[in-house]
mmCIF file of C-alpha atoms in Angstrom:
data_model
loop_
_atom_site.group_PDB
_atom_site.id
_atom_site.type_symbol
_atom_site.label_atom_id
_atom_site.label_comp_id
_atom_site.label_asym_id
_atom_site.label_seq_id
_atom_site.Cartn_x
_atom_site.Cartn_y
_atom_site.Cartn_z
ATOM 1 C CA MET I 1 -1.046 40.235 -28.079
ATOM 2 C CA TRP I 2 1.740 38.494 -26.201
ATOM 3 C CA ARG I 3 3.398 35.458 -27.783
ATOM 4 C CA LEU I 4 5.307 32.969 -25.611
ATOM 5 C CA PRO I 5 7.265 29.860 -26.607
ATOM 6 C CA LYS I 6 5.789 26.636 -25.305
ATOM 7 C CA GLU I 7 8.614 26.122 -22.805
ATOM 8 C CA ALA I 8 8.231 29.622 -21.381
ATOM 9 C CA PHE I 9 4.467 29.198 -21.006
ATOM 10 C CA GLU I 10 4.943 25.877 -19.183
ATOM 11 C CA ARG I 11 7.432 27.491 -16.779
ATOM 12 C CA LEU I 12 4.992 30.333 -16.161
ATOM 13 C CA ALA I 13 2.177 27.874 -15.462
ATOM 14 C CA GLU I 14 4.365 25.993 -12.961
ATOM 15 C CA GLN I 15 5.522 29.145 -11.194
ATOM 16 C CA SER I 16 2.128 30.901 -11.167
ATOM 17 C CA PRO I 17 -0.879 28.544 -11.050
ATOM 18 C CA ARG I 18 -3.086 31.605 -10.549
ATOM 19 C CA THR I 19 -2.161 32.786 -14.063
ATOM 20 C CA SER I 20 -3.229 29.442 -15.585
ATOM 21 C CA LEU I 21 -6.488 29.553 -13.645
ATOM 22 C CA SER I 22 -7.218 33.087 -14.895
ATOM 23 C CA LEU I 23 -6.550 32.080 -18.497
ATOM 24 C CA ALA I 24 -8.817 29.031 -18.157
ATOM 25 C CA ARG I 25 -11.604 31.195 -16.749
ATOM 26 C CA LEU I 26 -11.185 33.696 -19.566
ATOM 27 C CA VAL I 27 -11.424 30.987 -22.238
ATOM 28 C CA ALA I 28 -14.486 29.422 -20.564
ATOM 29 C CA ARG I 29 -16.209 32.802 -20.211
ATOM 30 C CA ARG I 30 -15.667 33.618 -23.886
ATOM 31 C CA ALA I 31 -16.919 30.195 -24.962
ATOM 32 C CA LEU I 32 -20.106 30.554 -22.905
ATOM 33 C CA SER I 33 -20.894 34.145 -23.852
ATOM 34 C CA GLY I 34 -20.064 33.978 -27.553
ATOM 35 C CA PRO I 35 -22.427 33.040 -30.379
ATOM 36 C CA ARG I 36 -23.474 29.408 -30.644
ATOM 37 C CA ARG I 37 -21.389 27.883 -33.413
ATOM 38 C CA LEU I 38 -22.906 25.030 -35.370
ATOM 39 C CA GLN I 39 -20.366 22.302 -36.096
ATOM 40 C CA THR I 40 -20.663 21.019 -39.637
ATOM 41 C CA LEU I 41 -18.710 17.799 -39.031
ATOM 42 C CA PRO I 42 -19.282 16.523 -35.493
ATOM 43 C CA ALA I 43 -16.696 14.097 -34.154
ATOM 44 C CA THR I 44 -18.974 12.633 -31.471
ATOM 45 C CA LEU I 45 -22.637 11.715 -31.629
ATOM 46 C CA THR I 46 -24.625 10.713 -28.535
ATOM 47 C CA LEU I 47 -27.815 8.657 -28.793
ATOM 48 C CA MET I 48 -30.051 9.086 -25.762
ATOM 49 C CA PRO I 49 -33.247 7.003 -25.379
ATOM 50 C CA CYS I 50 -35.951 9.383 -24.156
ATOM 51 C CA GLY I 51 -39.695 9.576 -23.792
ATOM 52 C CA LEU I 52 -41.917 7.126 -21.951
ATOM 53 C CA ALA I 53 -41.874 4.205 -24.437
ATOM 54 C CA ARG I 54 -39.206 1.501 -24.530
ATOM 55 C CA ILE I 55 -36.755 1.788 -27.452
ATOM 56 C CA ASP I 56 -34.627 -0.947 -29.037
ATOM 57 C CA MET I 57 -31.364 1.021 -29.036
ATOM 58 C CA ARG I 58 -29.347 -1.922 -30.372
ATOM 59 C CA ALA I 59 -31.448 -2.094 -33.562
ATOM 60 C CA PHE I 60 -31.388 1.681 -33.934
ATOM 61 C CA GLY I 61 -27.608 1.877 -33.388
ATOM 62 C CA GLU I 62 -26.871 -0.890 -35.890
ATOM 63 C CA GLN I 63 -29.002 0.795 -38.564
ATOM 64 C CA LEU I 64 -27.295 4.133 -37.979
ATOM 65 C CA LEU I 65 -23.836 2.531 -38.062
ATOM 66 C CA ARG I 66 -24.559 1.043 -41.486
ATOM 67 C CA ALA I 67 -25.823 4.392 -42.770
ATOM 68 C CA LEU I 68 -22.699 6.174 -41.470
ATOM 69 C CA ALA I 69 -20.250 3.539 -42.736
ATOM 70 C CA SER I 70 -18.395 6.021 -44.960
ATOM 71 C CA ARG I 71 -17.240 7.938 -41.859
ATOM 72 C CA ARG I 72 -15.804 4.777 -40.243
ATOM 73 C CA PRO I 73 -17.726 5.206 -36.978
ATOM 74 C CA VAL I 74 -17.318 3.204 -33.790
ATOM 75 C CA LEU I 75 -20.154 2.641 -31.321
ATOM 76 C CA LEU I 76 -19.579 2.689 -27.554
ATOM 77 C CA ASP I 77 -22.257 1.777 -25.028
ATOM 78 C CA HIS I 78 -22.330 0.939 -21.321
ATOM 79 C CA ALA I 79 -21.472 -2.731 -21.858
ATOM 80 C CA SER I 80 -18.562 -2.151 -24.276
ATOM 81 C CA PHE I 81 -17.042 0.465 -21.935
ATOM 82 C CA ASP I 82 -17.158 -2.084 -19.109
ATOM 83 C CA ARG I 83 -15.555 -4.739 -21.329
ATOM 84 C CA ALA I 84 -12.678 -2.390 -22.096
ATOM 85 C CA LEU I 85 -11.986 -1.205 -18.526
ATOM 86 C CA GLY I 86 -13.520 -3.883 -16.318
ATOM 87 C CA ALA I 87 -16.950 -4.661 -14.923
ATOM 88 C CA GLY I 88 -18.645 -1.626 -13.423
ATOM 89 C CA ALA I 89 -16.205 0.878 -14.949
ATOM 90 C CA ALA I 90 -18.993 2.917 -16.523
ATOM 91 C CA ASP I 91 -20.611 3.408 -13.111
ATOM 92 C CA ARG I 92 -17.452 4.389 -11.217
ATOM 93 C CA THR I 93 -16.343 8.003 -11.221
ATOM 94 C CA ALA I 94 -15.061 8.537 -7.671
ATOM 95 C CA ARG I 95 -11.422 7.393 -8.043
ATOM 96 C CA LEU I 96 -9.175 9.701 -10.073
ATOM 97 C CA ASP I 97 -7.123 6.864 -11.575
ATOM 98 C CA GLU I 98 -10.266 5.128 -12.881
ATOM 99 C CA GLU I 99 -11.567 8.398 -14.312
ATOM 100 C CA ALA I 100 -8.199 8.993 -16.010
ATOM 101 C CA ASN I 101 -8.352 5.529 -17.605
ATOM 102 C CA GLY I 102 -11.803 6.301 -18.983
ATOM 103 C CA VAL I 103 -10.681 9.641 -20.387
ATOM 104 C CA ARG I 104 -7.660 8.020 -22.081
ATOM 105 C CA LEU I 105 -9.875 5.345 -23.652
ATOM 106 C CA LEU I 106 -12.270 7.938 -25.097
ATOM 107 C CA GLU I 107 -9.410 10.128 -26.329
ATOM 108 C CA ALA I 108 -7.858 7.134 -28.115
ATOM 109 C CA LEU I 109 -11.164 6.201 -29.767
ATOM 110 C CA GLU I 110 -11.829 9.775 -30.919
ATOM 111 C CA ALA I 111 -8.282 10.010 -32.277
ATOM 112 C CA ARG I 112 -8.587 6.781 -34.315
ATOM 113 C CA HIS I 113 -12.128 7.221 -35.625
ATOM 114 C CA PRO I 114 -13.599 10.247 -37.447
ATOM 115 C CA LEU I 115 -16.901 9.642 -35.646
ATOM 116 C CA VAL I 116 -17.587 8.073 -32.233
ATOM 117 C CA ILE I 117 -21.201 7.193 -31.405
ATOM 118 C CA TYR I 118 -22.052 7.030 -27.697
ATOM 119 C CA VAL I 119 -25.206 5.217 -26.599
ATOM 120 C CA ALA I 120 -26.508 6.582 -23.298
ATOM 121 C CA ASP I 121 -28.667 4.673 -20.823
ATOM 122 C CA PRO I 122 -32.387 5.487 -20.438
ATOM 123 C CA VAL I 123 -31.700 6.722 -16.879
ATOM 124 C CA ASP I 124 -29.632 9.524 -15.382
ATOM 125 C CA ASN I 125 -26.456 7.754 -14.229
ATOM 126 C CA ALA I 126 -22.682 8.186 -14.478
ATOM 127 C CA TRP I 127 -22.513 6.644 -17.964
ATOM 128 C CA THR I 128 -25.344 8.786 -19.357
ATOM 129 C CA ARG I 129 -23.703 11.931 -17.956
ATOM 130 C CA ARG I 130 -20.388 10.935 -19.549
ATOM 131 C CA CYS I 131 -22.068 10.400 -22.941
ATOM 132 C CA ILE I 132 -23.743 13.802 -22.751
ATOM 133 C CA ARG I 133 -20.483 15.552 -21.840
ATOM 134 C CA GLN I 134 -18.768 14.002 -24.861
ATOM 135 C CA ALA I 135 -21.484 14.970 -27.366
ATOM 136 C CA ASP I 136 -20.913 17.318 -30.281
ATOM 137 C CA ARG I 137 -24.469 16.407 -31.246
ATOM 138 C CA LEU I 138 -27.076 14.826 -28.985
ATOM 139 C CA LEU I 139 -29.934 12.859 -30.541
ATOM 140 C CA ARG I 140 -32.932 12.327 -28.288
ATOM 141 C CA ILE I 141 -34.623 9.122 -29.503
ATOM 142 C CA VAL I 142 -38.360 8.891 -28.778
ATOM 143 C CA SER I 143 -41.154 6.541 -29.755
ATOM 144 C CA GLY I 144 -44.809 5.861 -29.027
ATOM 145 C CA ASP I 145 -47.759 8.228 -28.768
ATOM 146 C CA ASP I 146 -47.155 9.903 -25.386
ATOM 147 C CA PRO I 147 -44.899 12.984 -25.792
ATOM 148 C CA GLY I 148 -44.151 13.157 -22.060
ATOM 149 C CA LEU I 149 -40.596 13.589 -20.761
ATOM 150 C CA SER I 150 -38.634 10.754 -19.192
ATOM 151 C CA GLU I 151 -36.916 11.252 -15.830
ATOM 152 C CA ALA I 152 -33.523 11.350 -17.569
ATOM 153 C CA GLU I 153 -34.728 14.158 -19.849
ATOM 154 C CA ILE I 154 -36.019 16.150 -16.891
ATOM 155 C CA ASP I 155 -32.690 15.727 -15.107
ATOM 156 C CA LEU I 156 -30.820 16.757 -18.255
ATOM 157 C CA ALA I 157 -32.883 19.929 -18.600
ATOM 158 C CA ALA I 158 -32.345 20.784 -14.928
ATOM 159 C CA ALA I 159 -28.589 20.159 -14.895
ATOM 160 C CA GLY I 160 -27.766 21.577 -18.331
ATOM 161 C CA ARG I 161 -24.789 19.266 -18.887
ATOM 162 C CA LEU I 162 -24.654 19.658 -22.675
ATOM 163 C CA ARG I 163 -21.684 21.713 -23.874
ATOM 164 C CA PRO I 164 -22.615 25.180 -25.214
ATOM 165 C CA THR I 165 -21.492 24.456 -28.795
ATOM 166 C CA ALA I 166 -23.375 21.141 -29.101
ATOM 167 C CA ARG I 167 -26.581 20.652 -31.082
ATOM 168 C CA GLU I 168 -29.550 18.847 -29.602
ATOM 169 C CA GLU I 169 -32.000 17.140 -31.959
ATOM 170 C CA LEU I 170 -35.082 14.957 -31.680
ATOM 171 C CA VAL I 171 -35.458 11.662 -33.555
ATOM 172 C CA ARG I 172 -38.984 10.297 -33.576
ATOM 173 C CA LEU I 173 -39.246 6.567 -34.348
ATOM 174 C CA LEU I 174 -42.378 5.631 -36.273
ATOM 175 C CA PRO I 175 -43.899 2.308 -37.412
ATOM 176 C CA ASP I 176 -42.655 1.090 -40.789
ATOM 177 C CA ASN I 177 -46.127 1.458 -42.337
ATOM 178 C CA THR I 178 -46.391 5.177 -41.469
ATOM 179 C CA THR I 179 -47.192 7.221 -44.573
ATOM 180 C CA SER I 180 -47.318 10.635 -42.915
ATOM 181 C CA PRO I 181 -46.216 11.638 -39.401
ATOM 182 C CA THR I 182 -48.765 13.431 -37.214
ATOM 183 C CA GLY I 183 -48.752 15.221 -33.884
ATOM 184 C CA THR I 184 -45.085 16.180 -33.909
ATOM 185 C CA ALA I 185 -45.805 19.646 -32.518
ATOM 186 C CA ALA I 186 -46.690 18.107 -29.131
ATOM 187 C CA TRP I 187 -43.275 16.435 -28.907
ATOM 188 C CA LEU I 188 -41.485 19.662 -29.809
ATOM 189 C CA THR I 189 -43.448 21.693 -27.276
ATOM 190 C CA GLU I 190 -41.987 19.544 -24.503
ATOM 191 C CA ARG I 191 -38.402 19.738 -25.784
ATOM 192 C CA ALA I 192 -36.216 22.676 -26.789
ATOM 193 C CA VAL I 193 -34.257 21.149 -29.675
ATOM 194 C CA ASP I 194 -32.444 22.563 -32.705
ATOM 195 C CA ALA I 195 -34.033 20.188 -35.230
ATOM 196 C CA HIS I 196 -36.140 17.040 -35.477
ATOM 197 C CA HIS I 197 -36.268 13.943 -37.695
ATOM 198 C CA HIS I 198 -38.794 11.221 -38.520
ATOM 199 C CA VAL I 199 -37.372 7.702 -38.900
ATOM 200 C CA ARG I 200 -38.851 4.248 -39.558
ATOM 201 C CA LEU I 201 -36.630 1.408 -38.327
ATOM 202 C CA GLY I 202 -37.240 -0.727 -41.414
ATOM 203 C CA VAL I 203 -36.692 2.039 -43.993
ATOM 204 C CA SER I 204 -33.027 2.445 -44.979
ATOM 205 C CA ASP I 205 -33.671 5.750 -46.792
ATOM 206 C CA ASP I 206 -34.829 7.300 -43.515
ATOM 207 C CA PHE I 207 -31.578 6.291 -41.822
ATOM 208 C CA GLY I 208 -29.538 7.504 -44.780
ATOM 209 C CA ARG I 209 -31.153 10.928 -44.473
ATOM 210 C CA LEU I 210 -30.675 10.967 -40.689
ATOM 211 C CA ALA I 211 -27.024 9.963 -41.082
ATOM 212 C CA ARG I 212 -26.255 12.758 -43.533
ATOM 213 C CA LEU I 213 -28.113 15.360 -41.483
ATOM 214 C CA SER I 214 -26.626 14.358 -38.132
ATOM 215 C CA ALA I 215 -23.114 14.011 -39.582
ATOM 216 C CA GLY I 216 -23.267 17.515 -41.064
ATOM 217 C CA ARG I 217 -23.285 16.385 -44.714
ATOM 218 C CA PRO I 218 -26.847 16.840 -45.979
ATOM 219 C CA VAL I 219 -27.899 17.657 -49.537
ATOM 220 C CA GLY I 220 -30.381 20.523 -49.788
ATOM 221 C CA VAL I 221 -32.172 22.294 -52.610
ATOM 222 C CA ALA I 222 -33.718 25.776 -52.657
ATOM 223 C CA LEU I 223 -36.609 26.423 -55.053
ATOM 224 C CA SER I 224 -37.299 29.971 -56.185
ATOM 225 C CA GLY I 225 -40.600 31.709 -56.784
ATOM 226 C CA GLY I 226 -42.055 32.874 -60.049
ATOM 227 C CA GLY I 227 -45.455 31.378 -60.776
ATOM 228 C CA ALA I 228 -45.130 28.732 -63.497
ATOM 229 C CA ARG I 229 -41.412 28.459 -62.790
ATOM 230 C CA GLY I 230 -42.359 26.652 -59.594
ATOM 231 C CA MET I 231 -43.546 23.727 -61.703
ATOM 232 C CA ALA I 232 -40.246 23.699 -63.601
ATOM 233 C CA HIS I 233 -38.498 22.719 -60.373
ATOM 234 C CA LEU I 234 -40.098 19.292 -60.673
ATOM 235 C CA GLY I 235 -37.780 18.562 -63.590
ATOM 236 C CA LEU I 236 -34.807 19.399 -61.380
ATOM 237 C CA LEU I 237 -36.020 17.113 -58.600
ATOM 238 C CA ARG I 238 -36.561 14.267 -61.065
ATOM 239 C CA ALA I 239 -33.079 14.754 -62.533
ATOM 240 C CA LEU I 240 -31.573 14.536 -59.036
ATOM 241 C CA GLU I 241 -33.449 11.310 -58.352
ATOM 242 C CA GLU I 242 -32.340 9.835 -61.688
ATOM 243 C CA ALA I 243 -28.749 10.681 -60.732
ATOM 244 C CA SER I 244 -29.281 8.876 -57.381
ATOM 245 C CA ILE I 245 -28.736 12.105 -55.440
ATOM 246 C CA GLN I 246 -30.804 11.956 -52.254
ATOM 247 C CA VAL I 247 -32.269 15.317 -51.221
ATOM 248 C CA ASP I 248 -32.265 15.607 -47.425
ATOM 249 C CA LEU I 249 -33.820 19.042 -46.926
ATOM 250 C CA VAL I 250 -35.698 21.459 -49.127
ATOM 251 C CA ALA I 251 -36.547 25.153 -49.091
ATOM 252 C CA GLY I 252 -38.752 27.298 -51.284
ATOM 253 C CA THR I 253 -40.203 30.743 -51.856
ATOM 254 C CA SER I 254 -43.696 31.462 -53.174
ATOM 255 C CA ALA I 255 -44.404 28.943 -55.961
ATOM 256 C CA GLY I 256 -41.192 27.156 -54.985
ATOM 257 C CA ALA I 257 -42.542 26.811 -51.442
ATOM 258 C CA PHE I 258 -45.678 25.134 -52.843
ATOM 259 C CA ILE I 259 -43.532 22.493 -54.570
ATOM 260 C CA ALA I 260 -41.025 22.206 -51.694
ATOM 261 C CA ALA I 261 -43.720 21.496 -49.117
ATOM 262 C CA GLN I 262 -45.232 18.732 -51.243
ATOM 263 C CA TYR I 263 -41.802 17.192 -51.853
ATOM 264 C CA ALA I 264 -40.954 17.371 -48.144
ATOM 265 C CA ARG I 265 -44.092 15.375 -47.350
ATOM 266 C CA GLY I 266 -42.688 12.489 -49.380
ATOM 267 C CA GLY I 267 -44.309 12.918 -52.772
ATOM 268 C CA GLY I 268 -42.338 12.144 -55.928
ATOM 269 C CA PRO I 269 -41.971 14.655 -58.806
ATOM 270 C CA GLU I 270 -44.450 12.807 -61.058
ATOM 271 C CA ALA I 271 -47.143 12.598 -58.380
ATOM 272 C CA ILE I 272 -46.637 16.254 -57.430
ATOM 273 C CA ALA I 273 -46.871 17.319 -61.092
ATOM 274 C CA GLU I 274 -50.080 15.376 -61.692
ATOM 275 C CA ARG I 275 -51.733 16.720 -58.542
ATOM 276 C CA SER I 276 -50.539 20.306 -59.028
ATOM 277 C CA ILE I 277 -51.578 20.531 -62.680
ATOM 278 C CA ALA I 278 -55.050 19.206 -61.823
ATOM 279 C CA MET I 279 -55.464 21.864 -59.139
ATOM 280 C CA VAL I 280 -54.020 24.736 -61.169
ATOM 281 C CA ARG I 281 -56.320 23.944 -64.112
ATOM 282 C CA LYS I 282 -59.249 24.810 -61.891
ATOM 283 C CA GLY I 283 -57.931 28.345 -61.903
ATOM 284 C CA PHE I 284 -56.377 30.598 -59.296
ATOM 285 C CA PHE I 285 -56.445 33.903 -61.195
ATOM 286 C CA ASP I 286 -58.867 36.136 -59.257
ATOM 287 C CA PRO I 287 -58.236 39.824 -60.060
ATOM 288 C CA THR I 288 -59.364 42.457 -57.611
ATOM 289 C CA LEU I 289 -59.204 46.212 -57.145
ATOM 290 C CA PRO I 290 -55.418 46.773 -57.106
ATOM 291 C CA MET I 291 -55.171 48.554 -53.748
ATOM 292 C CA LEU I 292 -52.557 46.137 -52.377
ATOM 293 C CA SER I 293 -52.356 43.413 -55.025
ATOM 294 C CA LEU I 294 -53.650 42.510 -58.471
ATOM 295 C CA LEU I 295 -55.083 39.253 -57.069
ATOM 296 C CA SER I 296 -57.374 38.793 -54.086
ATOM 297 C CA GLY I 297 -55.636 35.552 -53.072
ATOM 298 C CA TYR I 298 -58.883 33.729 -52.299
ATOM 299 C CA ARG I 299 -58.409 31.089 -54.992
ATOM 300 C CA THR I 300 -54.742 30.695 -54.041
ATOM 301 C CA ARG I 301 -55.691 30.052 -50.413
ATOM 302 C CA THR I 302 -58.316 27.569 -51.542
ATOM 303 C CA LEU I 303 -55.691 25.852 -53.697
ATOM 304 C CA MET I 304 -53.322 25.605 -50.700
ATOM 305 C CA ALA I 305 -56.061 24.198 -48.487
ATOM 306 C CA ARG I 306 -56.922 21.621 -51.143
ATOM 307 C CA ALA I 307 -53.261 20.577 -51.440
ATOM 308 C CA PHE I 308 -52.340 20.354 -47.754
ATOM 309 C CA GLY I 309 -55.536 20.133 -45.732
ATOM 310 C CA ASP I 310 -54.632 20.417 -42.052
ATOM 311 C CA ALA I 311 -51.013 19.238 -42.513
ATOM 312 C CA GLN I 312 -48.377 20.800 -40.276
ATOM 313 C CA LEU I 313 -44.838 21.663 -41.330
ATOM 314 C CA GLU I 314 -43.459 19.735 -38.335
ATOM 315 C CA ASP I 315 -44.916 16.535 -39.804
ATOM 316 C CA VAL I 316 -42.951 16.328 -43.072
ATOM 317 C CA TRP I 317 -40.304 13.671 -43.758
ATOM 318 C CA ARG I 318 -37.665 16.091 -45.010
ATOM 319 C CA PRO I 319 -36.847 19.307 -43.120
ATOM 320 C CA CYS I 320 -38.624 22.081 -45.013
ATOM 321 C CA TYR I 321 -38.142 25.849 -44.922
ATOM 322 C CA VAL I 322 -40.577 28.159 -46.678
ATOM 323 C CA GLY I 323 -40.512 31.846 -47.464
ATOM 324 C CA ALA I 324 -44.216 32.657 -47.426
ATOM 325 C CA ASN I 325 -46.759 34.278 -45.158
ATOM 326 C CA PRO I 326 -48.764 31.909 -42.921
ATOM 327 C CA LEU I 327 -52.194 31.288 -44.426
ATOM 328 C CA ARG I 328 -55.343 30.607 -42.437
ATOM 329 C CA VAL I 329 -58.249 29.345 -44.513
ATOM 330 C CA PRO I 330 -61.634 28.450 -42.984
ATOM 331 C CA LEU I 331 -62.423 24.935 -44.141
ATOM 332 C CA ARG I 332 -65.506 23.057 -42.888
ATOM 333 C CA GLY I 333 -65.377 24.651 -39.463
ATOM 334 C CA ASN I 334 -61.635 24.075 -39.145
ATOM 335 C CA SER I 335 -58.676 26.158 -40.195
ATOM 336 C CA TRP I 336 -55.633 25.256 -42.243
ATOM 337 C CA VAL I 337 -52.372 26.830 -41.166
ATOM 338 C CA PHE I 338 -48.870 26.360 -42.424
ATOM 339 C CA SER I 339 -47.186 26.179 -39.029
ATOM 340 C CA VAL I 340 -43.562 27.341 -38.925
ATOM 341 C CA ARG I 341 -41.680 26.908 -35.639
ATOM 342 C CA SER I 342 -38.716 29.124 -34.860
ATOM 343 C CA SER I 343 -36.564 26.008 -34.460
ATOM 344 C CA GLU I 344 -37.189 25.132 -38.109
ATOM 345 C CA PHE I 345 -34.881 27.958 -39.178
ATOM 346 C CA LEU I 346 -31.926 26.829 -37.044
ATOM 347 C CA MET I 347 -30.315 24.397 -39.460
#
């Protein structure tokens, strides 16, 4: 290790530009080759309209601003950037003096505000590329029924402009009357993202959850296994609700996974208790020859199929993580599978 005073380092940089270039390359190489660090408190958040359906980004941005009010955010879009630096400033990147003015404006905003929200355009242009470069966390906003990629998304994937330490997440906008999301797996197949969220524009709780998750301040609970103890977790969940503590993500093992998955789908503790007790009363104790286990598991699999049907883990309102083996149960010619994507574990 070699320690230099600031003045000596500046003289060295002036006298030997090659040394500064070598140091910059070394730092960049280490940043690119090292492990991907997940930032818990992002300073910049980029909203990028994606997919093939038109999205009202103004309404979405205003809802998210209200939900993030405690972090004193500021929102910057194409129009507000032009108002600050002159008409067409967001589209001009050729002149160095204009680029320097833009950099100074963004540096000043990020210095004054704990969180800066950039709103990209739905096309691949100079402003969209600037928003992506600035992002600590990029939210791809999609809507509609067609999971196809927009041209801007295709260009983003080809160019790879997102910084290596940034997170990329999918936000799927749903109608306000949606009770349970469906078909999310198709959207995730098209996009390599670190996480995904389901949001209804008219539901403030959805935006509150998205705000806490995207700002790195979610509240999560982990439910343990242990047979009947899984039911005891419902008392904990009810106590949290009575204390006005919003649970943003949930995890569970064994019996805890059974409760966690139901809670993640949007059920309240009372409804889960009533449904679970009714199912358990029908019995799931099916002893067998203890070669591998005391129970055959047939009744347990039937119980799971009765509780979840053909539901997929990608289609729950709260991010859910379960410690259990995937179960496949023949049911009326179909099969029920608890689908767990690898991306679900990258929280």
